[in-house]
Amino acid sequence: TLDSLKRDKETVLAAVSQNGLALQFAHESLVKDKEIVFAAVTQNGIAIQYAYVDLKRDFDIALAAVTQYGNSLEFVDETLKS
């Protein structure tokens, strides 16, 4: 089923590696997964907006997102902007 695909880590990892914005369709448990989110923001920095809030303040995730697309800084946690 579609729900089982959204929960399958390998399927979601493949999807976000091709199109980072696919992160918005991943199951909640996978938007909390650092490997998944890192792959997504490396492909498309703006995908950080769909990441779990704790990962928006993760330095490695934020750096990858902003490096890929500078305007993604808008979605990075405020604590990393100072």
PDB file of N, CA, C and O in Angstrom:
ATOM      1  N   THR A   1       0.839  -1.198   0.000  1.00  0.00           N
ATOM      2  CA  THR A   1       0.000   0.000   0.000  1.00  0.00           C
ATOM      3  C   THR A   1       0.872   1.246   0.000  1.00  0.00           C
ATOM      4  O   THR A   1       2.060   1.185   0.297  1.00  0.00           O
ATOM      5  N   LEU A   2       0.239   2.359  -0.292  1.00  0.00           N
ATOM      6  CA  LEU A   2       0.956   3.634  -0.310  1.00  0.00           C
ATOM      7  C   LEU A   2       1.529   3.960   1.066  1.00  0.00           C
ATOM      8  O   LEU A   2       2.670   4.424   1.181  1.00  0.00           O
ATOM      9  N   ASP A   3       0.757   3.683   2.113  1.00  0.00           N
ATOM     10  CA  ASP A   3       1.230   3.963   3.469  1.00  0.00           C
ATOM     11  C   ASP A   3       2.477   3.150   3.793  1.00  0.00           C
ATOM     12  O   ASP A   3       3.404   3.654   4.421  1.00  0.00           O
ATOM     13  N   SER A   4       2.513   1.905   3.356  1.00  0.00           N
ATOM     14  CA  SER A   4       3.691   1.083   3.646  1.00  0.00           C
ATOM     15  C   SER A   4       4.916   1.594   2.887  1.00  0.00           C
ATOM     16  O   SER A   4       6.041   1.519   3.393  1.00  0.00           O
ATOM     17  N   LEU A   5       4.718   2.150   1.696  1.00  0.00           N
ATOM     18  CA  LEU A   5       5.840   2.743   0.957  1.00  0.00           C
ATOM     19  C   LEU A   5       6.367   3.990   1.667  1.00  0.00           C
ATOM     20  O   LEU A   5       7.574   4.226   1.697  1.00  0.00           O
ATOM     21  N   LYS A   6       5.463   4.778   2.235  1.00  0.00           N
ATOM     22  CA  LYS A   6       5.871   5.997   2.947  1.00  0.00           C
ATOM     23  C   LYS A   6       6.649   5.678   4.214  1.00  0.00           C
ATOM     24  O   LYS A   6       7.366   6.521   4.729  1.00  0.00           O
ATOM     25  N   ARG A   7       6.495   4.449   4.718  1.00  0.00           N
ATOM     26  CA  ARG A   7       7.178   4.010   5.939  1.00  0.00           C
ATOM     27  C   ARG A   7       8.469   3.245   5.649  1.00  0.00           C
ATOM     28  O   ARG A   7       9.249   2.981   6.561  1.00  0.00           O
ATOM     29  N   ASP A   8       8.658   2.850   4.399  1.00  0.00           N
ATOM     30  CA  ASP A   8       9.804   2.024   4.033  1.00  0.00           C
ATOM     31  C   ASP A   8      11.045   2.894   3.836  1.00  0.00           C
ATOM     32  O   ASP A   8      11.103   3.716   2.914  1.00  0.00           O
ATOM     33  N   LYS A   9      12.029   2.698   4.690  1.00  0.00           N
ATOM     34  CA  LYS A   9      13.207   3.574   4.679  1.00  0.00           C
ATOM     35  C   LYS A   9      13.943   3.539   3.345  1.00  0.00           C
ATOM     36  O   LYS A   9      14.326   4.589   2.821  1.00  0.00           O
ATOM     37  N   GLU A  10      14.143   2.366   2.778  1.00  0.00           N
ATOM     38  CA  GLU A  10      14.892   2.267   1.524  1.00  0.00           C
ATOM     39  C   GLU A  10      14.150   2.951   0.376  1.00  0.00           C
ATOM     40  O   GLU A  10      14.763   3.626  -0.451  1.00  0.00           O
ATOM     41  N   THR A  11      12.836   2.804   0.341  1.00  0.00           N
ATOM     42  CA  THR A  11      12.033   3.445  -0.705  1.00  0.00           C
ATOM     43  C   THR A  11      12.098   4.961  -0.583  1.00  0.00           C
ATOM     44  O   THR A  11      12.316   5.670  -1.570  1.00  0.00           O
ATOM     45  N   VAL A  12      11.943   5.453   0.640  1.00  0.00           N
ATOM     46  CA  VAL A  12      11.972   6.901   0.870  1.00  0.00           C
ATOM     47  C   VAL A  12      13.367   7.453   0.611  1.00  0.00           C
ATOM     48  O   VAL A  12      13.509   8.517   0.003  1.00  0.00           O
ATOM     49  N   LEU A  13      14.390   6.725   1.008  1.00  0.00           N
ATOM     50  CA  LEU A  13      15.758   7.175   0.762  1.00  0.00           C
ATOM     51  C   LEU A  13      16.018   7.299  -0.738  1.00  0.00           C
ATOM     52  O   LEU A  13      16.598   8.295  -1.191  1.00  0.00           O
ATOM     53  N   ALA A  14      15.557   6.337  -1.498  1.00  0.00           N
ATOM     54  CA  ALA A  14      15.717   6.401  -2.951  1.00  0.00           C
ATOM     55  C   ALA A  14      14.945   7.594  -3.523  1.00  0.00           C
ATOM     56  O   ALA A  14      15.448   8.310  -4.395  1.00  0.00           O
ATOM     57  N   ALA A  15      13.748   7.822  -3.016  1.00  0.00           N
ATOM     58  CA  ALA A  15      12.914   8.925  -3.523  1.00  0.00           C
ATOM     59  C   ALA A  15      13.542  10.286  -3.225  1.00  0.00           C
ATOM     60  O   ALA A  15      13.654  11.131  -4.116  1.00  0.00           O
ATOM     61  N   VAL A  16      13.968  10.505  -1.979  1.00  0.00           N
ATOM     62  CA  VAL A  16      14.524  11.821  -1.627  1.00  0.00           C
ATOM     63  C   VAL A  16      15.894  12.045  -2.253  1.00  0.00           C
ATOM     64  O   VAL A  16      16.295  13.186  -2.445  1.00  0.00           O
ATOM     65  N   SER A  17      16.583  10.977  -2.584  1.00  0.00           N
ATOM     66  CA  SER A  17      17.870  11.121  -3.272  1.00  0.00           C
ATOM     67  C   SER A  17      17.672  11.638  -4.697  1.00  0.00           C
ATOM     68  O   SER A  17      18.541  12.310  -5.242  1.00  0.00           O
ATOM     69  N   GLN A  18      16.532  11.325  -5.277  1.00  0.00           N
ATOM     70  CA  GLN A  18      16.186  11.803  -6.615  1.00  0.00           C
ATOM     71  C   GLN A  18      15.514  13.169  -6.581  1.00  0.00           C
ATOM     72  O   GLN A  18      15.694  13.985  -7.461  1.00  0.00           O
ATOM     73  N   ASN A  19      14.689  13.381  -5.556  1.00  0.00           N
ATOM     74  CA  ASN A  19      13.950  14.641  -5.402  1.00  0.00           C
ATOM     75  C   ASN A  19      13.759  14.890  -3.912  1.00  0.00           C
ATOM     76  O   ASN A  19      12.904  14.269  -3.277  1.00  0.00           O
ATOM     77  N   GLY A  20      14.552  15.791  -3.381  1.00  0.00           N
ATOM     78  CA  GLY A  20      14.519  16.060  -1.942  1.00  0.00           C
ATOM     79  C   GLY A  20      13.151  16.447  -1.420  1.00  0.00           C
ATOM     80  O   GLY A  20      12.802  16.155  -0.275  1.00  0.00           O
ATOM     81  N   LEU A  21      12.359  17.083  -2.262  1.00  0.00           N
ATOM     82  CA  LEU A  21      11.036  17.522  -1.818  1.00  0.00           C
ATOM     83  C   LEU A  21      10.078  16.357  -1.576  1.00  0.00           C
ATOM     84  O   LEU A  21       9.025  16.542  -0.966  1.00  0.00           O
ATOM     85  N   ALA A  22      10.452  15.159  -1.985  1.00  0.00           N
ATOM     86  CA  ALA A  22       9.653  13.971  -1.688  1.00  0.00           C
ATOM     87  C   ALA A  22       9.582  13.730  -0.180  1.00  0.00           C
ATOM     88  O   ALA A  22       8.710  12.996   0.290  1.00  0.00           O
ATOM     89  N   LEU A  23      10.458  14.385   0.574  1.00  0.00           N
ATOM     90  CA  LEU A  23      10.433  14.256   2.033  1.00  0.00           C
ATOM     91  C   LEU A  23       9.067  14.621   2.605  1.00  0.00           C
ATOM     92  O   LEU A  23       8.638  14.050   3.601  1.00  0.00           O
ATOM     93  N   GLN A  24       8.371  15.529   1.963  1.00  0.00           N
ATOM     94  CA  GLN A  24       7.063  15.951   2.468  1.00  0.00           C
ATOM     95  C   GLN A  24       6.042  14.817   2.477  1.00  0.00           C
ATOM     96  O   GLN A  24       5.054  14.887   3.199  1.00  0.00           O
ATOM     97  N   PHE A  25       6.285  13.759   1.711  1.00  0.00           N
ATOM     98  CA  PHE A  25       5.346  12.639   1.637  1.00  0.00           C
ATOM     99  C   PHE A  25       5.762  11.459   2.506  1.00  0.00           C
ATOM    100  O   PHE A  25       5.023  10.480   2.614  1.00  0.00           O
ATOM    101  N   ALA A  26       6.936  11.550   3.115  1.00  0.00           N
ATOM    102  CA  ALA A  26       7.437  10.458   3.953  1.00  0.00           C
ATOM    103  C   ALA A  26       6.644  10.362   5.253  1.00  0.00           C
ATOM    104  O   ALA A  26       6.087  11.352   5.733  1.00  0.00           O
ATOM    105  N   HIS A  27       6.632   9.170   5.810  1.00  0.00           N
ATOM    106  CA  HIS A  27       5.983   8.969   7.098  1.00  0.00           C
ATOM    107  C   HIS A  27       6.702   9.796   8.164  1.00  0.00           C
ATOM    108  O   HIS A  27       7.908  10.038   8.076  1.00  0.00           O
ATOM    109  N   GLU A  28       5.963  10.194   9.173  1.00  0.00           N
ATOM    110  CA  GLU A  28       6.504  11.020  10.263  1.00  0.00           C
ATOM    111  C   GLU A  28       7.770  10.422  10.865  1.00  0.00           C
ATOM    112  O   GLU A  28       8.707  11.140  11.207  1.00  0.00           O
ATOM    113  N   SER A  29       7.826   9.125  10.994  1.00  0.00           N
ATOM    114  CA  SER A  29       9.009   8.490  11.583  1.00  0.00           C
ATOM    115  C   SER A  29      10.254   8.712  10.731  1.00  0.00           C
ATOM    116  O   SER A  29      11.365   8.760  11.262  1.00  0.00           O
ATOM    117  N   LEU A  30      10.077   8.875   9.418  1.00  0.00           N
ATOM    118  CA  LEU A  30      11.232   9.048   8.542  1.00  0.00           C
ATOM    119  C   LEU A  30      11.653  10.498   8.380  1.00  0.00           C
ATOM    120  O   LEU A  30      12.803  10.759   8.027  1.00  0.00           O
ATOM    121  N   VAL A  31      10.774  11.448   8.655  1.00  0.00           N
ATOM    122  CA  VAL A  31      11.219  12.848   8.625  1.00  0.00           C
ATOM    123  C   VAL A  31      11.998  13.176   9.900  1.00  0.00           C
ATOM    124  O   VAL A  31      12.556  14.256  10.024  1.00  0.00           O
ATOM    125  N   LYS A  32      12.073  12.208  10.809  1.00  0.00           N
ATOM    126  CA  LYS A  32      12.897  12.319  12.019  1.00  0.00           C
ATOM    127  C   LYS A  32      14.231  11.594  11.860  1.00  0.00           C
ATOM    128  O   LYS A  32      15.065  11.637  12.746  1.00  0.00           O
ATOM    129  N   ASP A  33      14.404  10.929  10.725  1.00  0.00           N
ATOM    130  CA  ASP A  33      15.593  10.113  10.471  1.00  0.00           C
ATOM    131  C   ASP A  33      16.681  10.981   9.825  1.00  0.00           C
ATOM    132  O   ASP A  33      16.488  11.508   8.727  1.00  0.00           O
ATOM    133  N   LYS A  34      17.805  11.117  10.499  1.00  0.00           N
ATOM    134  CA  LYS A  34      18.857  12.009  10.020  1.00  0.00           C
ATOM    135  C   LYS A  34      19.390  11.600   8.656  1.00  0.00           C
ATOM    136  O   LYS A  34      19.658  12.455   7.803  1.00  0.00           O
ATOM    137  N   GLU A  35      19.538  10.319   8.401  1.00  0.00           N
ATOM    138  CA  GLU A  35      20.046   9.858   7.105  1.00  0.00           C
ATOM    139  C   GLU A  35      19.098  10.251   5.962  1.00  0.00           C
ATOM    140  O   GLU A  35      19.540  10.732   4.914  1.00  0.00           O
ATOM    141  N   ILE A  36      17.806  10.079   6.199  1.00  0.00           N
ATOM    142  CA  ILE A  36      16.801  10.430   5.194  1.00  0.00           C
ATOM    143  C   ILE A  36      16.807  11.934   4.940  1.00  0.00           C
ATOM    144  O   ILE A  36      16.844  12.398   3.793  1.00  0.00           O
ATOM    145  N   VAL A  37      16.776  12.709   6.016  1.00  0.00           N
ATOM    146  CA  VAL A  37      16.721  14.163   5.887  1.00  0.00           C
ATOM    147  C   VAL A  37      18.003  14.698   5.248  1.00  0.00           C
ATOM    148  O   VAL A  37      17.951  15.573   4.387  1.00  0.00           O
ATOM    149  N   PHE A  38      19.140  14.146   5.624  1.00  0.00           N
ATOM    150  CA  PHE A  38      20.400  14.590   5.033  1.00  0.00           C
ATOM    151  C   PHE A  38      20.409  14.344   3.521  1.00  0.00           C
ATOM    152  O   PHE A  38      20.814  15.216   2.747  1.00  0.00           O
ATOM    153  N   ALA A  39      19.937  13.186   3.107  1.00  0.00           N
ATOM    154  CA  ALA A  39      19.864  12.882   1.674  1.00  0.00           C
ATOM    155  C   ALA A  39      18.927  13.862   0.966  1.00  0.00           C
ATOM    156  O   ALA A  39      19.221  14.337  -0.134  1.00  0.00           O
ATOM    157  N   ALA A  40      17.823  14.180   1.608  1.00  0.00           N
ATOM    158  CA  ALA A  40      16.842  15.097   1.007  1.00  0.00           C
ATOM    159  C   ALA A  40      17.420  16.499   0.844  1.00  0.00           C
ATOM    160  O   ALA A  40      17.322  17.089  -0.237  1.00  0.00           O
ATOM    161  N   VAL A  41      18.031  17.029   1.896  1.00  0.00           N
ATOM    162  CA  VAL A  41      18.524  18.413   1.818  1.00  0.00           C
ATOM    163  C   VAL A  41      19.777  18.525   0.963  1.00  0.00           C
ATOM    164  O   VAL A  41      20.066  19.594   0.420  1.00  0.00           O
ATOM    165  N   THR A  42      20.504  17.441   0.830  1.00  0.00           N
ATOM    166  CA  THR A  42      21.660  17.442  -0.059  1.00  0.00           C
ATOM    167  C   THR A  42      21.196  17.541  -1.514  1.00  0.00           C
ATOM    168  O   THR A  42      21.826  18.205  -2.333  1.00  0.00           O
ATOM    169  N   GLN A  43      20.065  16.925  -1.801  1.00  0.00           N
ATOM    170  CA  GLN A  43      19.510  16.980  -3.154  1.00  0.00           C
ATOM    171  C   GLN A  43      18.791  18.304  -3.398  1.00  0.00           C
ATOM    172  O   GLN A  43      18.887  18.886  -4.452  1.00  0.00           O
ATOM    173  N   ASN A  44      18.059  18.783  -2.387  1.00  0.00           N
ATOM    174  CA  ASN A  44      17.301  20.038  -2.506  1.00  0.00           C
ATOM    175  C   ASN A  44      17.224  20.669  -1.117  1.00  0.00           C
ATOM    176  O   ASN A  44      16.484  20.181  -0.257  1.00  0.00           O
ATOM    177  N   GLY A  45      17.984  21.719  -0.910  1.00  0.00           N
ATOM    178  CA  GLY A  45      18.082  22.346   0.405  1.00  0.00           C
ATOM    179  C   GLY A  45      16.766  22.784   0.996  1.00  0.00           C
ATOM    180  O   GLY A  45      16.573  22.755   2.217  1.00  0.00           O
ATOM    181  N   ILE A  46      15.823  23.160   0.170  1.00  0.00           N
ATOM    182  CA  ILE A  46      14.542  23.657   0.664  1.00  0.00           C
ATOM    183  C   ILE A  46      13.740  22.545   1.347  1.00  0.00           C
ATOM    184  O   ILE A  46      12.805  22.815   2.109  1.00  0.00           O
ATOM    185  N   ALA A  47      14.140  21.301   1.130  1.00  0.00           N
ATOM    186  CA  ALA A  47      13.465  20.165   1.767  1.00  0.00           C
ATOM    187  C   ALA A  47      13.568  20.221   3.283  1.00  0.00           C
ATOM    188  O   ALA A  47      12.788  19.567   3.981  1.00  0.00           O
ATOM    189  N   ILE A  48      14.475  21.031   3.815  1.00  0.00           N
ATOM    190  CA  ILE A  48      14.608  21.138   5.272  1.00  0.00           C
ATOM    191  C   ILE A  48      13.298  21.600   5.914  1.00  0.00           C
ATOM    192  O   ILE A  48      13.032  21.283   7.067  1.00  0.00           O
ATOM    193  N   GLN A  49      12.470  22.272   5.163  1.00  0.00           N
ATOM    194  CA  GLN A  49      11.193  22.718   5.734  1.00  0.00           C
ATOM    195  C   GLN A  49      10.309  21.548   6.150  1.00  0.00           C
ATOM    196  O   GLN A  49       9.434  21.703   6.984  1.00  0.00           O
ATOM    197  N   TYR A  50      10.536  20.364   5.590  1.00  0.00           N
ATOM    198  CA  TYR A  50       9.723  19.189   5.910  1.00  0.00           C
ATOM    199  C   TYR A  50      10.361  18.298   6.968  1.00  0.00           C
ATOM    200  O   TYR A  50       9.786  17.294   7.361  1.00  0.00           O
ATOM    201  N   ALA A  51      11.553  18.673   7.411  1.00  0.00           N
ATOM    202  CA  ALA A  51      12.264  17.884   8.416  1.00  0.00           C
ATOM    203  C   ALA A  51      11.650  18.083   9.803  1.00  0.00           C
ATOM    204  O   ALA A  51      11.055  19.124  10.093  1.00  0.00           O
ATOM    205  N   TYR A  52      11.824  17.094  10.635  1.00  0.00           N
ATOM    206  CA  TYR A  52      11.406  17.182  12.033  1.00  0.00           C
ATOM    207  C   TYR A  52      12.133  18.355  12.693  1.00  0.00           C
ATOM    208  O   TYR A  52      13.291  18.626  12.386  1.00  0.00           O
ATOM    209  N   VAL A  53      11.470  19.035  13.572  1.00  0.00           N
ATOM    210  CA  VAL A  53      11.993  20.271  14.175  1.00  0.00           C
ATOM    211  C   VAL A  53      13.387  20.092  14.782  1.00  0.00           C
ATOM    212  O   VAL A  53      14.233  20.968  14.650  1.00  0.00           O
ATOM    213  N   ASP A  54      13.649  18.971  15.416  1.00  0.00           N
ATOM    214  CA  ASP A  54      14.972  18.759  16.013  1.00  0.00           C
ATOM    215  C   ASP A  54      16.077  18.710  14.960  1.00  0.00           C
ATOM    216  O   ASP A  54      17.208  19.110  15.222  1.00  0.00           O
ATOM    217  N   LEU A  55      15.744  18.222  13.773  1.00  0.00           N
ATOM    218  CA  LEU A  55      16.751  18.157  12.716  1.00  0.00           C
ATOM    219  C   LEU A  55      16.973  19.504  12.056  1.00  0.00           C
ATOM    220  O   LEU A  55      18.014  19.729  11.433  1.00  0.00           O
ATOM    221  N   LYS A  56      16.043  20.417  12.214  1.00  0.00           N
ATOM    222  CA  LYS A  56      16.238  21.771  11.686  1.00  0.00           C
ATOM    223  C   LYS A  56      17.274  22.533  12.495  1.00  0.00           C
ATOM    224  O   LYS A  56      17.766  23.562  12.067  1.00  0.00           O
ATOM    225  N   ARG A  57      17.626  22.013  13.676  1.00  0.00           N
ATOM    226  CA  ARG A  57      18.672  22.646  14.481  1.00  0.00           C
ATOM    227  C   ARG A  57      19.947  21.815  14.518  1.00  0.00           C
ATOM    228  O   ARG A  57      20.876  22.112  15.261  1.00  0.00           O
ATOM    229  N   ASP A  58      19.981  20.782  13.693  1.00  0.00           N
ATOM    230  CA  ASP A  58      21.179  19.956  13.561  1.00  0.00           C
ATOM    231  C   ASP A  58      22.143  20.665  12.609  1.00  0.00           C
ATOM    232  O   ASP A  58      21.784  20.987  11.474  1.00  0.00           O
ATOM    233  N   PHE A  59      23.352  20.923  13.066  1.00  0.00           N
ATOM    234  CA  PHE A  59      24.320  21.698  12.288  1.00  0.00           C
ATOM    235  C   PHE A  59      24.605  21.067  10.928  1.00  0.00           C
ATOM    236  O   PHE A  59      24.637  21.759   9.910  1.00  0.00           O
ATOM    237  N   ASP A  60      24.825  19.750  10.899  1.00  0.00           N
ATOM    238  CA  ASP A  60      25.168  19.076   9.647  1.00  0.00           C
ATOM    239  C   ASP A  60      24.030  19.164   8.623  1.00  0.00           C
ATOM    240  O   ASP A  60      24.263  19.397   7.439  1.00  0.00           O
ATOM    241  N   ILE A  61      22.810  18.990   9.095  1.00  0.00           N
ATOM    242  CA  ILE A  61      21.640  19.083   8.222  1.00  0.00           C
ATOM    243  C   ILE A  61      21.506  20.509   7.695  1.00  0.00           C
ATOM    244  O   ILE A  61      21.319  20.729   6.488  1.00  0.00           O
ATOM    245  N   ALA A  62      21.594  21.473   8.596  1.00  0.00           N
ATOM    246  CA  ALA A  62      21.441  22.876   8.205  1.00  0.00           C
ATOM    247  C   ALA A  62      22.525  23.291   7.214  1.00  0.00           C
ATOM    248  O   ALA A  62      22.240  23.957   6.216  1.00  0.00           O
ATOM    249  N   LEU A  63      23.753  22.895   7.482  1.00  0.00           N
ATOM    250  CA  LEU A  63      24.856  23.244   6.582  1.00  0.00           C
ATOM    251  C   LEU A  63      24.647  22.643   5.194  1.00  0.00           C
ATOM    252  O   LEU A  63      24.841  23.316   4.182  1.00  0.00           O
ATOM    253  N   ALA A  64      24.235  21.392   5.144  1.00  0.00           N
ATOM    254  CA  ALA A  64      23.992  20.740   3.849  1.00  0.00           C
ATOM    255  C   ALA A  64      22.874  21.451   3.090  1.00  0.00           C
ATOM    256  O   ALA A  64      22.976  21.678   1.886  1.00  0.00           O
ATOM    257  N   ALA A  65      21.824  21.822   3.806  1.00  0.00           N
ATOM    258  CA  ALA A  65      20.685  22.497   3.169  1.00  0.00           C
ATOM    259  C   ALA A  65      21.098  23.855   2.609  1.00  0.00           C
ATOM    260  O   ALA A  65      20.809  24.177   1.456  1.00  0.00           O
ATOM    261  N   VAL A  66      21.772  24.636   3.424  1.00  0.00           N
ATOM    262  CA  VAL A  66      22.154  25.990   3.017  1.00  0.00           C
ATOM    263  C   VAL A  66      23.228  25.954   1.925  1.00  0.00           C
ATOM    264  O   VAL A  66      23.224  26.791   1.024  1.00  0.00           O
ATOM    265  N   THR A  67      24.102  24.974   1.983  1.00  0.00           N
ATOM    266  CA  THR A  67      25.109  24.820   0.935  1.00  0.00           C
ATOM    267  C   THR A  67      24.446  24.508  -0.402  1.00  0.00           C
ATOM    268  O   THR A  67      24.841  25.041  -1.438  1.00  0.00           O
ATOM    269  N   GLN A  68      23.417  23.668  -0.361  1.00  0.00           N
ATOM    270  CA  GLN A  68      22.726  23.297  -1.602  1.00  0.00           C
ATOM    271  C   GLN A  68      21.877  24.447  -2.125  1.00  0.00           C
ATOM    272  O   GLN A  68      21.818  24.690  -3.310  1.00  0.00           O
ATOM    273  N   TYR A  69      21.227  25.165  -1.215  1.00  0.00           N
ATOM    274  CA  TYR A  69      20.341  26.264  -1.616  1.00  0.00           C
ATOM    275  C   TYR A  69      20.315  27.296  -0.492  1.00  0.00           C
ATOM    276  O   TYR A  69      19.701  27.066   0.559  1.00  0.00           O
ATOM    277  N   GLY A  70      20.979  28.400  -0.699  1.00  0.00           N
ATOM    278  CA  GLY A  70      21.155  29.414   0.342  1.00  0.00           C
ATOM    279  C   GLY A  70      19.873  29.900   0.984  1.00  0.00           C
ATOM    280  O   GLY A  70      19.835  30.152   2.190  1.00  0.00           O
ATOM    281  N   ASN A  71      18.807  30.016   0.212  1.00  0.00           N
ATOM    282  CA  ASN A  71      17.549  30.516   0.767  1.00  0.00           C
ATOM    283  C   ASN A  71      16.886  29.556   1.743  1.00  0.00           C
ATOM    284  O   ASN A  71      15.935  29.926   2.425  1.00  0.00           O
ATOM    285  N   SER A  72      17.390  28.338   1.826  1.00  0.00           N
ATOM    286  CA  SER A  72      16.826  27.390   2.796  1.00  0.00           C
ATOM    287  C   SER A  72      17.150  27.810   4.225  1.00  0.00           C
ATOM    288  O   SER A  72      16.572  27.291   5.173  1.00  0.00           O
ATOM    289  N   LEU A  73      18.032  28.788   4.376  1.00  0.00           N
ATOM    290  CA  LEU A  73      18.338  29.329   5.703  1.00  0.00           C
ATOM    291  C   LEU A  73      17.064  29.785   6.408  1.00  0.00           C
ATOM    292  O   LEU A  73      16.977  29.721   7.633  1.00  0.00           O
ATOM    293  N   GLU A  74      16.079  30.180   5.658  1.00  0.00           N
ATOM    294  CA  GLU A  74      14.793  30.606   6.213  1.00  0.00           C
ATOM    295  C   GLU A  74      14.160  29.534   7.100  1.00  0.00           C
ATOM    296  O   GLU A  74      13.464  29.841   8.061  1.00  0.00           O
ATOM    297  N   PHE A  75      14.437  28.247   6.820  1.00  0.00           N
ATOM    298  CA  PHE A  75      13.799  27.148   7.541  1.00  0.00           C
ATOM    299  C   PHE A  75      14.695  26.517   8.599  1.00  0.00           C
ATOM    300  O   PHE A  75      14.275  25.608   9.305  1.00  0.00           O
ATOM    301  N   VAL A  76      15.921  27.009   8.714  1.00  0.00           N
ATOM    302  CA  VAL A  76      16.858  26.507   9.724  1.00  0.00           C
ATOM    303  C   VAL A  76      16.452  27.099  11.081  1.00  0.00           C
ATOM    304  O   VAL A  76      15.998  28.219  11.168  1.00  0.00           O
ATOM    305  N   ASP A  77      16.645  26.311  12.134  1.00  0.00           N
ATOM    306  CA  ASP A  77      16.303  26.776  13.469  1.00  0.00           C
ATOM    307  C   ASP A  77      17.079  28.048  13.819  1.00  0.00           C
ATOM    308  O   ASP A  77      18.259  28.189  13.494  1.00  0.00           O
ATOM    309  N   GLU A  78      16.404  28.953  14.489  1.00  0.00           N
ATOM    310  CA  GLU A  78      16.974  30.261  14.851  1.00  0.00           C
ATOM    311  C   GLU A  78      18.272  30.140  15.658  1.00  0.00           C
ATOM    312  O   GLU A  78      19.142  30.992  15.555  1.00  0.00           O
ATOM    313  N   THR A  79      18.410  29.068  16.450  1.00  0.00           N
ATOM    314  CA  THR A  79      19.595  28.928  17.288  1.00  0.00           C
ATOM    315  C   THR A  79      20.872  28.776  16.469  1.00  0.00           C
ATOM    316  O   THR A  79      21.960  29.054  16.954  1.00  0.00           O
ATOM    317  N   LEU A  80      20.760  28.364  15.220  1.00  0.00           N
ATOM    318  CA  LEU A  80      21.932  28.204  14.363  1.00  0.00           C
ATOM    319  C   LEU A  80      22.265  29.451  13.564  1.00  0.00           C
ATOM    320  O   LEU A  80      23.292  29.528  12.928  1.00  0.00           O
ATOM    321  N   LYS A  81      21.392  30.432  13.629  1.00  0.00           N
ATOM    322  CA  LYS A  81      21.590  31.633  12.819  1.00  0.00           C
ATOM    323  C   LYS A  81      22.412  32.707  13.513  1.00  0.00           C
ATOM    324  O   LYS A  81      22.787  33.685  12.896  1.00  0.00           O
ATOM    325  N   SER A  82      22.677  32.546  14.792  1.00  0.00           N
ATOM    326  CA  SER A  82      23.410  33.592  15.516  1.00  0.00           C
ATOM    327  C   SER A  82      24.890  33.303  15.597  1.00  0.00           C
ATOM    328  O   SER A  82      25.377  32.278  15.281  1.00  0.00           O
TER     329      SER A  82
END
